[in-house]
PDB file of C-alpha atoms and ligand atoms in Angstrom:
ATOM      1  CA  UNK A 288     -29.670   1.954  -7.139  1.00  0.00           C
ATOM      2  CA  UNK A 289     -27.643   4.942  -5.944  1.00  0.00           C
ATOM      3  CA  UNK A 290     -24.581   4.106  -3.868  1.00  0.00           C
ATOM      4  CA  UNK A 291     -24.261   7.722  -2.691  1.00  0.00           C
ATOM      5  CA  UNK A 292     -25.672   8.594   0.720  1.00  0.00           C
ATOM      6  CA  UNK A 293     -25.065  11.759   2.759  1.00  0.00           C
ATOM      7  CA  UNK A 294     -22.489  12.820   0.164  1.00  0.00           C
ATOM      8  CA  UNK A 295     -20.451   9.615   0.472  1.00  0.00           C
ATOM      9  CA  UNK A 296     -20.278   6.948  -2.237  1.00  0.00           C
ATOM     10  CA  UNK A 297     -20.505   3.533  -0.554  1.00  0.00           C
ATOM     11  CA  UNK A 298     -17.386   1.399  -1.114  1.00  0.00           C
ATOM     12  CA  UNK A 299     -18.131  -2.226  -1.781  1.00  0.00           C
ATOM     13  CA  UNK A 300     -14.662  -3.392  -0.772  1.00  0.00           C
ATOM     14  CA  UNK A 301     -15.287  -2.008   2.724  1.00  0.00           C
ATOM     15  CA  UNK A 302     -18.682  -3.707   3.007  1.00  0.00           C
ATOM     16  CA  UNK A 303     -20.445  -0.358   3.268  1.00  0.00           C
ATOM     17  CA  UNK A 304     -24.212  -0.514   3.777  1.00  0.00           C
ATOM     18  CA  UNK A 305     -25.346   2.450   5.842  1.00  0.00           C
ATOM     19  CA  UNK A 306     -28.250   2.279   8.265  1.00  0.00           C
ATOM     20  CA  UNK A 307     -30.876   4.964   7.658  1.00  0.00           C
ATOM     21  CA  UNK A 308     -34.063   3.597   9.285  1.00  0.00           C
ATOM     22  CA  UNK A 309     -34.547   5.583  12.514  1.00  0.00           C
ATOM     23  CA  UNK A 310     -36.817   2.945  14.052  1.00  0.00           C
ATOM     24  CA  UNK A 311     -34.216   0.200  13.527  1.00  0.00           C
ATOM     25  CA  UNK A 312     -31.423   2.494  14.782  1.00  0.00           C
ATOM     26  CA  UNK A 313     -33.461   3.173  17.964  1.00  0.00           C
ATOM     27  CA  UNK A 314     -34.030  -0.565  18.476  1.00  0.00           C
ATOM     28  CA  UNK A 315     -30.312  -1.294  18.154  1.00  0.00           C
ATOM     29  CA  UNK A 316     -29.262   1.521  20.506  1.00  0.00           C
ATOM     30  CA  UNK A 317     -31.855   0.275  23.048  1.00  0.00           C
ATOM     31  CA  UNK A 318     -30.461  -3.254  22.739  1.00  0.00           C
ATOM     32  CA  UNK A 319     -26.924  -1.935  23.376  1.00  0.00           C
ATOM     33  CA  UNK A 320     -28.185   0.230  26.267  1.00  0.00           C
ATOM     34  CA  UNK A 321     -25.043   2.385  26.525  1.00  0.00           C
ATOM     35  CA  UNK A 322     -24.371   4.197  29.799  1.00  0.00           C
ATOM     36  CA  UNK A 323     -22.088   6.995  30.912  1.00  0.00           C
ATOM     37  CA  UNK A 324     -18.772   5.807  32.274  1.00  0.00           C
ATOM     38  CA  UNK A 325     -18.728   2.605  30.225  1.00  0.00           C
ATOM     39  CA  UNK A 326     -15.807   1.712  27.957  1.00  0.00           C
ATOM     40  CA  UNK A 327     -17.578   1.641  24.602  1.00  0.00           C
ATOM     41  CA  UNK A 328     -16.070   0.804  21.227  1.00  0.00           C
ATOM     42  CA  UNK A 329     -17.760   0.872  17.830  1.00  0.00           C
ATOM     43  CA  UNK A 330     -16.345  -1.054  14.881  1.00  0.00           C
ATOM     44  CA  UNK A 331     -17.070   0.537  11.486  1.00  0.00           C
ATOM     45  CA  UNK A 332     -18.910   3.749  12.499  1.00  0.00           C
ATOM     46  CA  UNK A 333     -19.226   4.832   8.861  1.00  0.00           C
ATOM     47  CA  UNK A 334     -21.458   7.879   8.564  1.00  0.00           C
ATOM     48  CA  UNK A 335     -22.391   7.744  12.242  1.00  0.00           C
ATOM     49  CA  UNK A 336     -25.872   6.141  12.217  1.00  0.00           C
ATOM     50  CA  UNK A 337     -25.167   4.400  15.555  1.00  0.00           C
ATOM     51  CA  UNK A 338     -22.270   6.621  16.624  1.00  0.00           C
ATOM     52  CA  UNK A 339     -24.366   9.781  16.927  1.00  0.00           C
ATOM     53  CA  UNK A 340     -27.149   8.447  19.195  1.00  0.00           C
ATOM     54  CA  UNK A 341     -24.654   6.524  21.356  1.00  0.00           C
ATOM     55  CA  UNK A 342     -22.318   9.544  21.660  1.00  0.00           C
ATOM     56  CA  UNK A 343     -25.290  11.644  22.757  1.00  0.00           C
ATOM     57  CA  UNK A 344     -25.641   9.406  25.808  1.00  0.00           C
ATOM     58  CA  UNK A 345     -21.995   8.854  26.772  1.00  0.00           C
ATOM     59  CA  UNK A 346     -18.959  11.131  27.280  1.00  0.00           C
ATOM     60  CA  UNK A 347     -16.382   9.050  25.457  1.00  0.00           C
ATOM     61  CA  UNK A 348     -16.546   6.580  22.593  1.00  0.00           C
ATOM     62  CA  UNK A 349     -13.748   4.726  20.750  1.00  0.00           C
ATOM     63  CA  UNK A 350     -14.441   4.094  17.059  1.00  0.00           C
ATOM     64  CA  UNK A 351     -12.365   2.041  14.611  1.00  0.00           C
ATOM     65  CA  UNK A 352     -12.849   2.954  10.951  1.00  0.00           C
ATOM     66  CA  UNK A 353     -10.732   1.741   8.037  1.00  0.00           C
ATOM     67  CA  UNK A 354     -12.075   4.145   5.385  1.00  0.00           C
ATOM     68  CA  UNK A 355      -9.845   7.218   5.476  1.00  0.00           C
ATOM     69  CA  UNK A 356     -12.596   9.599   4.233  1.00  0.00           C
ATOM     70  CA  UNK A 357     -15.089   8.399   6.845  1.00  0.00           C
ATOM     71  CA  UNK A 358     -12.503   8.573   9.644  1.00  0.00           C
ATOM     72  CA  UNK A 359     -11.813  12.188   8.621  1.00  0.00           C
ATOM     73  CA  UNK A 360     -15.527  13.016   8.637  1.00  0.00           C
ATOM     74  CA  UNK A 361     -15.811  11.643  12.175  1.00  0.00           C
ATOM     75  CA  UNK A 362     -12.758  13.556  13.385  1.00  0.00           C
ATOM     76  CA  UNK A 363     -14.444  16.713  12.030  1.00  0.00           C
ATOM     77  CA  UNK A 364     -17.982  15.842  13.147  1.00  0.00           C
ATOM     78  CA  UNK A 365     -19.688  19.128  14.142  1.00  0.00           C
ATOM     79  CA  UNK A 366     -21.429  17.787  17.278  1.00  0.00           C
ATOM     80  CA  UNK A 367     -19.686  14.707  18.644  1.00  0.00           C
ATOM     81  CA  UNK A 368     -16.039  15.005  17.568  1.00  0.00           C
ATOM     82  CA  UNK A 369     -14.861  15.937  21.093  1.00  0.00           C
ATOM     83  CA  UNK A 370     -16.289  12.699  22.487  1.00  0.00           C
ATOM     84  CA  UNK A 371     -14.738  10.430  19.852  1.00  0.00           C
ATOM     85  CA  UNK A 372     -11.418   8.630  19.863  1.00  0.00           C
ATOM     86  CA  UNK A 373     -11.176   7.901  16.131  1.00  0.00           C
ATOM     87  CA  UNK A 374      -8.825   5.008  15.390  1.00  0.00           C
ATOM     88  CA  UNK A 375      -8.143   4.762  11.663  1.00  0.00           C
ATOM     89  CA  UNK A 376      -7.193   1.085  11.428  1.00  0.00           C
ATOM     90  CA  UNK A 377      -8.218  -2.347  10.233  1.00  0.00           C
ATOM     91  CA  UNK A 378     -10.304  -3.970  12.993  1.00  0.00           C
ATOM     92  CA  UNK A 379      -9.093  -7.377  11.780  1.00  0.00           C
ATOM     93  CA  UNK A 380      -5.579  -6.565  12.996  1.00  0.00           C
ATOM     94  CA  UNK A 381      -6.430  -4.377  15.944  1.00  0.00           C
ATOM     95  CA  UNK A 382      -5.244  -5.240  19.447  1.00  0.00           C
ATOM     96  CA  UNK A 383      -8.506  -4.783  21.382  1.00  0.00           C
ATOM     97  CA  UNK A 384      -6.760  -5.360  24.730  1.00  0.00           C
ATOM     98  CA  UNK A 385      -4.992  -1.993  24.249  1.00  0.00           C
ATOM     99  CA  UNK A 386      -8.301  -0.189  24.976  1.00  0.00           C
ATOM    100  CA  UNK A 387      -9.304  -2.271  28.003  1.00  0.00           C
ATOM    101  CA  UNK A 388      -6.841  -0.968  30.549  1.00  0.00           C
ATOM    102  CA  UNK A 389      -8.898  -0.899  33.734  1.00  0.00           C
ATOM    103  CA  UNK A 390     -12.347  -1.543  32.323  1.00  0.00           C
ATOM    104  CA  UNK A 391     -13.724  -4.203  30.036  1.00  0.00           C
ATOM    105  CA  UNK A 392     -14.958  -3.111  26.621  1.00  0.00           C
ATOM    106  CA  UNK A 393     -18.499  -2.994  25.402  1.00  0.00           C
ATOM    107  CA  UNK A 394     -18.135  -3.480  21.634  1.00  0.00           C
ATOM    108  CA  UNK A 395     -20.781  -2.838  19.002  1.00  0.00           C
ATOM    109  CA  UNK A 396     -21.125  -2.217  15.295  1.00  0.00           C
ATOM    110  CA  UNK A 397     -22.883  -2.777  12.040  1.00  0.00           C
ATOM    111  CA  UNK A 398     -20.064  -4.928  10.708  1.00  0.00           C
ATOM    112  CA  UNK A 399     -18.753  -5.138   7.165  1.00  0.00           C
ATOM    113  CA  UNK A 400     -20.289  -8.454   6.068  1.00  0.00           C
ATOM    114  CA  UNK A 401     -17.358  -9.398   3.826  1.00  0.00           C
ATOM    115  CA  UNK A 402     -15.050  -9.827   6.848  1.00  0.00           C
ATOM    116  CA  UNK A 403     -17.555 -10.759   9.538  1.00  0.00           C
ATOM    117  CA  UNK A 404     -16.446 -14.363  10.172  1.00  0.00           C
ATOM    118  CA  UNK A 405     -12.681 -13.676  10.491  1.00  0.00           C
ATOM    119  CA  UNK A 406     -13.533 -10.615  12.564  1.00  0.00           C
ATOM    120  CA  UNK A 407     -15.622 -12.726  14.957  1.00  0.00           C
ATOM    121  CA  UNK A 408     -12.703 -15.147  15.438  1.00  0.00           C
ATOM    122  CA  UNK A 409     -10.335 -12.231  15.998  1.00  0.00           C
ATOM    123  CA  UNK A 410     -12.718 -10.750  18.594  1.00  0.00           C
ATOM    124  CA  UNK A 411     -13.158 -14.101  20.351  1.00  0.00           C
ATOM    125  CA  UNK A 412      -9.430 -14.108  21.071  1.00  0.00           C
ATOM    126  CA  UNK A 413      -9.996 -10.929  23.159  1.00  0.00           C
ATOM    127  CA  UNK A 414     -13.045 -12.283  25.035  1.00  0.00           C
ATOM    128  CA  UNK A 415     -11.302 -11.771  28.392  1.00  0.00           C
ATOM    129  CA  UNK A 416     -11.213  -8.021  27.764  1.00  0.00           C
ATOM    130  CA  UNK A 417     -14.827  -7.746  26.670  1.00  0.00           C
ATOM    131  CA  UNK A 418     -17.988  -7.268  28.703  1.00  0.00           C
ATOM    132  CA  UNK A 419     -20.376  -7.742  25.806  1.00  0.00           C
ATOM    133  CA  UNK A 420     -20.763  -7.271  22.028  1.00  0.00           C
ATOM    134  CA  UNK A 421     -23.694  -6.252  19.847  1.00  0.00           C
ATOM    135  CA  UNK A 422     -23.215  -6.764  16.143  1.00  0.00           C
ATOM    136  CA  UNK A 423     -25.374  -6.372  13.095  1.00  0.00           C
ATOM    137  CA  UNK A 424     -24.556  -9.273  10.800  1.00  0.00           C
ATOM    138  CA  UNK A 425     -26.055 -11.196   7.949  1.00  0.00           C
ATOM    139  CA  UNK A 426     -28.939 -13.191   9.469  1.00  0.00           C
ATOM    140  CA  UNK A 427     -27.304 -16.443   8.409  1.00  0.00           C
ATOM    141  CA  UNK A 428     -24.139 -15.576  10.353  1.00  0.00           C
ATOM    142  CA  UNK A 429     -26.236 -14.747  13.429  1.00  0.00           C
ATOM    143  CA  UNK A 430     -27.933 -18.134  13.096  1.00  0.00           C
ATOM    144  CA  UNK A 431     -24.512 -19.803  12.861  1.00  0.00           C
ATOM    145  CA  UNK A 432     -23.328 -17.986  15.990  1.00  0.00           C
ATOM    146  CA  UNK A 433     -26.394 -19.176  17.904  1.00  0.00           C
ATOM    147  CA  UNK A 434     -26.639 -22.719  16.482  1.00  0.00           C
ATOM    148  CA  UNK A 435     -26.226 -25.785  18.692  1.00  0.00           C
ATOM    149  CA  UNK A 436     -25.404 -29.351  17.652  1.00  0.00           C
ATOM    150  CA  UNK A 437     -27.799 -30.965  15.170  1.00  0.00           C
ATOM    151  CA  UNK A 438     -28.919 -27.532  13.864  1.00  0.00           C
ATOM    152  CA  UNK A 439     -28.416 -27.297  10.095  1.00  0.00           C
ATOM    153  CA  UNK A 440     -26.195 -24.200  10.352  1.00  0.00           C
ATOM    154  CA  UNK A 441     -24.040 -25.629  13.184  1.00  0.00           C
ATOM    155  CA  UNK A 442     -20.355 -25.379  12.301  1.00  0.00           C
ATOM    156  CA  UNK A 443     -16.946 -24.180  13.489  1.00  0.00           C
ATOM    157  CA  UNK A 444     -18.228 -20.653  14.147  1.00  0.00           C
ATOM    158  CA  UNK A 445     -21.039 -22.062  16.341  1.00  0.00           C
ATOM    159  CA  UNK A 446     -18.769 -24.287  18.419  1.00  0.00           C
ATOM    160  CA  UNK A 447     -16.193 -21.543  19.018  1.00  0.00           C
ATOM    161  CA  UNK A 448     -18.913 -19.001  19.713  1.00  0.00           C
ATOM    162  CA  UNK A 449     -20.368 -21.350  22.361  1.00  0.00           C
ATOM    163  CA  UNK A 450     -16.930 -21.857  23.860  1.00  0.00           C
ATOM    164  CA  UNK A 451     -16.375 -18.104  24.328  1.00  0.00           C
ATOM    165  CA  UNK A 452     -19.825 -16.574  24.718  1.00  0.00           C
ATOM    166  CA  UNK A 453     -23.528 -16.887  25.122  1.00  0.00           C
ATOM    167  CA  UNK A 454     -25.224 -15.681  21.922  1.00  0.00           C
ATOM    168  CA  UNK A 455     -28.711 -14.423  21.265  1.00  0.00           C
ATOM    169  CA  UNK A 456     -30.396 -12.658  18.315  1.00  0.00           C
ATOM    170  CA  UNK A 457     -31.956  -9.442  19.612  1.00  0.00           C
ATOM    171  CA  UNK A 458     -33.146  -7.406  16.587  1.00  0.00           C
ATOM    172  CA  UNK A 459     -34.188  -8.547  13.104  1.00  0.00           C
ATOM    173  CA  UNK A 460     -33.416  -6.081  10.320  1.00  0.00           C
ATOM    174  CA  UNK A 461     -34.752  -6.067   6.735  1.00  0.00           C
ATOM    175  CA  UNK A 462     -32.600  -4.990   3.720  1.00  0.00           C
ATOM    176  CA  UNK A 463     -34.676  -1.789   3.384  1.00  0.00           C
ATOM    177  CA  UNK A 464     -33.103  -0.398   6.569  1.00  0.00           C
ATOM    178  CA  UNK A 465     -29.780   0.153   4.715  1.00  0.00           C
ATOM    179  CA  UNK A 466     -28.479   2.287   1.894  1.00  0.00           C
ATOM    180  CA  UNK A 467     -27.564   0.668  -0.392  1.00  0.00           C
ATOM    181  CA  UNK A 468     -29.837  -2.263   0.557  1.00  0.00           C
ATOM    182  CA  UNK A 469     -27.968  -5.593   0.861  1.00  0.00           C
ATOM    183  CA  UNK A 470     -29.428  -8.675  -0.832  1.00  0.00           C
ATOM    184  CA  UNK A 471     -29.820 -10.533   2.473  1.00  0.00           C
ATOM    185  CA  UNK A 472     -31.694 -10.193   5.771  1.00  0.00           C
ATOM    186  CA  UNK A 473     -29.733  -9.046   8.783  1.00  0.00           C
ATOM    187  CA  UNK A 474     -29.980  -9.338  12.553  1.00  0.00           C
ATOM    188  CA  UNK A 475     -28.267  -7.990  15.630  1.00  0.00           C
ATOM    189  CA  UNK A 476     -26.642 -10.559  17.877  1.00  0.00           C
ATOM    190  CA  UNK A 477     -25.767 -10.062  21.547  1.00  0.00           C
ATOM    191  CA  UNK A 478     -22.645 -11.953  22.598  1.00  0.00           C
ATOM    192  CA  UNK A 479     -21.691 -12.104  26.275  1.00  0.00           C
ATOM    193  CA  UNK A 480     -18.313 -13.714  27.024  1.00  0.00           C
ATOM    194  CA  UNK A 481     -18.467 -16.392  29.720  1.00  0.00           C
ATOM    195  CA  UNK A 482     -16.901 -15.567  33.091  1.00  0.00           C
ATOM    196  CA  UNK A 483     -15.672 -19.128  33.133  1.00  0.00           C
ATOM    197  CA  UNK A 484     -15.361 -21.359  30.039  1.00  0.00           C
ATOM    198  CA  UNK A 485     -18.209 -23.927  29.900  1.00  0.00           C
ATOM    199  CA  UNK A 486     -15.696 -26.724  29.203  1.00  0.00           C
ATOM    200  CA  UNK A 487     -12.070 -27.162  30.193  1.00  0.00           C
ATOM    201  CA  UNK A 488      -9.660 -27.406  27.281  1.00  0.00           C
ATOM    202  CA  UNK A 489      -5.879 -27.790  27.493  1.00  0.00           C
ATOM    203  CA  UNK A 490      -5.438 -25.698  24.362  1.00  0.00           C
ATOM    204  CA  UNK A 491      -7.973 -23.526  22.542  1.00  0.00           C
ATOM    205  CA  UNK A 492      -5.840 -23.782  19.374  1.00  0.00           C
ATOM    206  CA  UNK A 493      -6.189 -27.580  19.474  1.00  0.00           C
ATOM    207  CA  UNK A 494      -9.958 -27.281  19.974  1.00  0.00           C
ATOM    208  CA  UNK A 495     -10.160 -24.929  16.982  1.00  0.00           C
ATOM    209  CA  UNK A 496      -8.032 -27.272  14.884  1.00  0.00           C
ATOM    210  CA  UNK A 497     -10.123 -30.369  15.769  1.00  0.00           C
ATOM    211  CA  UNK A 498     -13.416 -28.551  15.128  1.00  0.00           C
ATOM    212  CA  UNK A 499     -12.141 -27.032  11.857  1.00  0.00           C
ATOM    213  CA  UNK A 500     -10.844 -30.426  10.647  1.00  0.00           C
ATOM    214  CA  UNK A 501     -14.126 -32.163  11.483  1.00  0.00           C
ATOM    215  CA  UNK A 502     -16.244 -29.543   9.698  1.00  0.00           C
ATOM    216  CA  UNK A 503     -13.945 -29.306   6.664  1.00  0.00           C
ATOM    217  CA  UNK A 504     -15.456 -32.592   5.582  1.00  0.00           C
ATOM    218  CA  UNK A 505     -18.764 -32.242   7.328  1.00  0.00           C
ATOM    219  CA  UNK A 506     -20.515 -34.986   5.380  1.00  0.00           C
ATOM    220  CA  UNK A 507     -17.949 -37.606   6.395  1.00  0.00           C
ATOM    221  CA  UNK A 508     -18.061 -39.557   9.623  1.00  0.00           C
ATOM    222  CA  UNK A 509     -15.554 -38.352  12.211  1.00  0.00           C
ATOM    223  CA  UNK A 510     -13.774 -41.691  11.866  1.00  0.00           C
ATOM    224  CA  UNK A 511     -12.730 -40.414   8.418  1.00  0.00           C
ATOM    225  CA  UNK A 512     -12.543 -36.654   8.869  1.00  0.00           C
ATOM    226  CA  UNK A 513     -10.480 -36.887  12.086  1.00  0.00           C
ATOM    227  CA  UNK A 514      -8.401 -39.938  11.147  1.00  0.00           C
ATOM    228  CA  UNK A 515      -5.117 -37.987  11.144  1.00  0.00           C
ATOM    229  CA  UNK A 516      -5.799 -36.745  14.677  1.00  0.00           C
ATOM    230  CA  UNK A 517      -7.501 -39.602  16.524  1.00  0.00           C
ATOM    231  CA  UNK A 518      -8.205 -43.263  15.828  1.00  0.00           C
ATOM    232  CA  UNK A 519     -11.591 -44.951  15.841  1.00  0.00           C
ATOM    233  CA  UNK A 520     -10.604 -46.915  18.978  1.00  0.00           C
ATOM    234  CA  UNK A 521      -9.603 -43.779  20.812  1.00  0.00           C
ATOM    235  CA  UNK A 522     -12.874 -42.102  19.878  1.00  0.00           C
ATOM    236  CA  UNK A 523     -14.735 -45.112  21.222  1.00  0.00           C
ATOM    237  CA  UNK A 524     -12.621 -44.993  24.440  1.00  0.00           C
ATOM    238  CA  UNK A 525     -13.966 -41.433  24.922  1.00  0.00           C
ATOM    239  CA  UNK A 526     -17.504 -42.797  24.531  1.00  0.00           C
ATOM    240  CA  UNK A 527     -17.971 -41.120  21.129  1.00  0.00           C
ATOM    241  CA  UNK A 528     -19.348 -43.173  18.242  1.00  0.00           C
ATOM    242  CA  UNK A 529     -16.882 -42.813  15.341  1.00  0.00           C
ATOM    243  CA  UNK A 530     -19.735 -43.166  12.832  1.00  0.00           C
ATOM    244  CA  UNK A 531     -21.183 -39.811  13.822  1.00  0.00           C
ATOM    245  CA  UNK A 532     -20.797 -36.631  11.774  1.00  0.00           C
ATOM    246  CA  UNK A 533     -19.339 -33.344  13.035  1.00  0.00           C
ATOM    247  CA  UNK A 534     -22.742 -31.694  13.096  1.00  0.00           C
ATOM    248  CA  UNK A 535     -23.960 -34.025  15.870  1.00  0.00           C
ATOM    249  CA  UNK A 536     -21.068 -33.376  18.274  1.00  0.00           C
ATOM    250  CA  UNK A 537     -21.576 -31.017  21.204  1.00  0.00           C
ATOM    251  CA  UNK A 538     -18.955 -28.550  22.406  1.00  0.00           C
ATOM    252  CA  UNK A 539     -18.329 -30.901  25.333  1.00  0.00           C
ATOM    253  CA  UNK A 540     -17.577 -33.826  23.005  1.00  0.00           C
ATOM    254  CA  UNK A 541     -15.298 -31.698  20.827  1.00  0.00           C
ATOM    255  CA  UNK A 542     -13.470 -30.630  24.000  1.00  0.00           C
ATOM    256  CA  UNK A 543     -12.919 -34.282  25.011  1.00  0.00           C
ATOM    257  CA  UNK A 544     -11.461 -35.075  21.588  1.00  0.00           C
ATOM    258  CA  UNK A 545      -9.282 -31.931  21.609  1.00  0.00           C
ATOM    259  CA  UNK A 546      -7.904 -32.785  25.058  1.00  0.00           C
ATOM    260  CA  UNK A 547      -7.104 -36.336  23.936  1.00  0.00           C
ATOM    261  CA  UNK A 548      -5.320 -34.987  20.808  1.00  0.00           C
ATOM    262  CA  UNK A 549      -3.389 -32.472  22.913  1.00  0.00           C
ATOM    263  CA  UNK A 550      -2.312 -35.070  25.473  1.00  0.00           C
ATOM    264  CA  UNK A 551      -1.244 -37.439  22.694  1.00  0.00           C
ATOM    265  CA  UNK A 552       0.979 -34.642  21.341  1.00  0.00           C
ATOM    266  CA  UNK A 553      -0.521 -34.992  17.876  1.00  0.00           C
ATOM    267  CA  UNK A 554      -1.482 -31.362  17.293  1.00  0.00           C
TER     268      UNK A 554
HETATM  269  N1  SAM B 277     -22.024   1.897  11.235  1.00  0.00           N
HETATM  270  C1  SAM B 277     -22.426   2.419   9.929  1.00  0.00           C
HETATM  271  C2  SAM B 277     -23.915   2.245   9.755  1.00  0.00           C
HETATM  272  O1  SAM B 277     -24.480   1.445  10.491  1.00  0.00           O
HETATM  273  O2  SAM B 277     -24.482   2.877   8.882  1.00  0.00           O
HETATM  274  C3  SAM B 277     -21.645   1.769   8.777  1.00  0.00           C
HETATM  275  C4  SAM B 277     -21.754   0.264   8.686  1.00  0.00           C
HETATM  276  S1  SAM B 277     -21.024  -0.442   7.229  1.00  0.00           S
HETATM  277  C5  SAM B 277     -21.906  -1.970   7.126  1.00  0.00           C
HETATM  278  C6  SAM B 277     -19.450  -1.063   7.771  1.00  0.00           C
HETATM  279  C7  SAM B 277     -18.413   0.004   8.164  1.00  0.00           C
HETATM  280  O3  SAM B 277     -17.183  -0.676   8.520  1.00  0.00           O
HETATM  281  C8  SAM B 277     -18.033   0.975   7.070  1.00  0.00           C
HETATM  282  O4  SAM B 277     -17.977   2.269   7.575  1.00  0.00           O
HETATM  283  C9  SAM B 277     -16.656   0.503   6.606  1.00  0.00           C
HETATM  284  O5  SAM B 277     -15.856   1.534   6.047  1.00  0.00           O
HETATM  285  C10 SAM B 277     -16.073  -0.042   7.890  1.00  0.00           C
HETATM  286  N2  SAM B 277     -15.054  -1.053   7.716  1.00  0.00           N
HETATM  287  C11 SAM B 277     -14.932  -1.955   6.698  1.00  0.00           C
HETATM  288  N3  SAM B 277     -13.901  -2.766   6.892  1.00  0.00           N
HETATM  289  C12 SAM B 277     -13.342  -2.396   8.082  1.00  0.00           C
HETATM  290  C13 SAM B 277     -12.221  -2.873   8.834  1.00  0.00           C
HETATM  291  N4  SAM B 277     -11.503  -3.906   8.405  1.00  0.00           N
HETATM  292  N5  SAM B 277     -11.909  -2.250   9.996  1.00  0.00           N
HETATM  293  C14 SAM B 277     -12.676  -1.208  10.437  1.00  0.00           C
HETATM  294  N6  SAM B 277     -13.735  -0.701   9.765  1.00  0.00           N
HETATM  295  C15 SAM B 277     -14.062  -1.303   8.612  1.00  0.00           C
END
């Protein structure tokens, strides 16, 4: 299979799979529904499959692209260059608050799949600066983002996603929509940060630590997996059966445990 598209050879290390299916591109742009005057930011614009139709609608668009050659192409784009603020940087280390001065950001992108999970956690930390996000991701990652307790794909990403946002799959995308075609199905997820967190936690870092520790040994009961953080008796005092596994615990229950751990000064 050729890895060259529109004169650019796709770089695996940058997770480059370029969208070429016009119908799918239309569906994604409709789901984003960009409007003039909004503070829009695209992560990984690549060859401009989403950038071009969005820039046609709006006056200004920030784009973050790590690949030097693609950033140069965008800076020299014959039709939309004057509307673009091309930021040639790694999105994983980018301070998203720097673009949300007076207006929250609407973020979108067909994300590089090789960094999608750390990128989601990085973005969550800027949830206060974000109005909404639309991301193309591996279908499995979208399912993880949307999973609730007792779902088979429920894990740390699901719990933290629920803490920060409401999540919903909005477009399903087959491998044939990309060049080169990935081996997996994809989907676009809409994430809308909560105005107010659904649970009160003393420390988000403690919540993340408790959830991560519980899911690191997901087959064990929480009596075992969390034994360095909270005792069986203390779990029972919170009304949580210590024989349960991480997968059965709701965000609310994780928040209770995290608050206990924080108050006990263990984390
Ligand atoms: N948006 C284009 C499309 O839909 O055809 C390209 C999508 S491609 C899956 C991912 C894009 O993200 C590539 O252009 C790649 O160079 C860029 N990219 C990869 N890692 C990145 C990073 N850490 N920060 C910013 N952009 C990155």
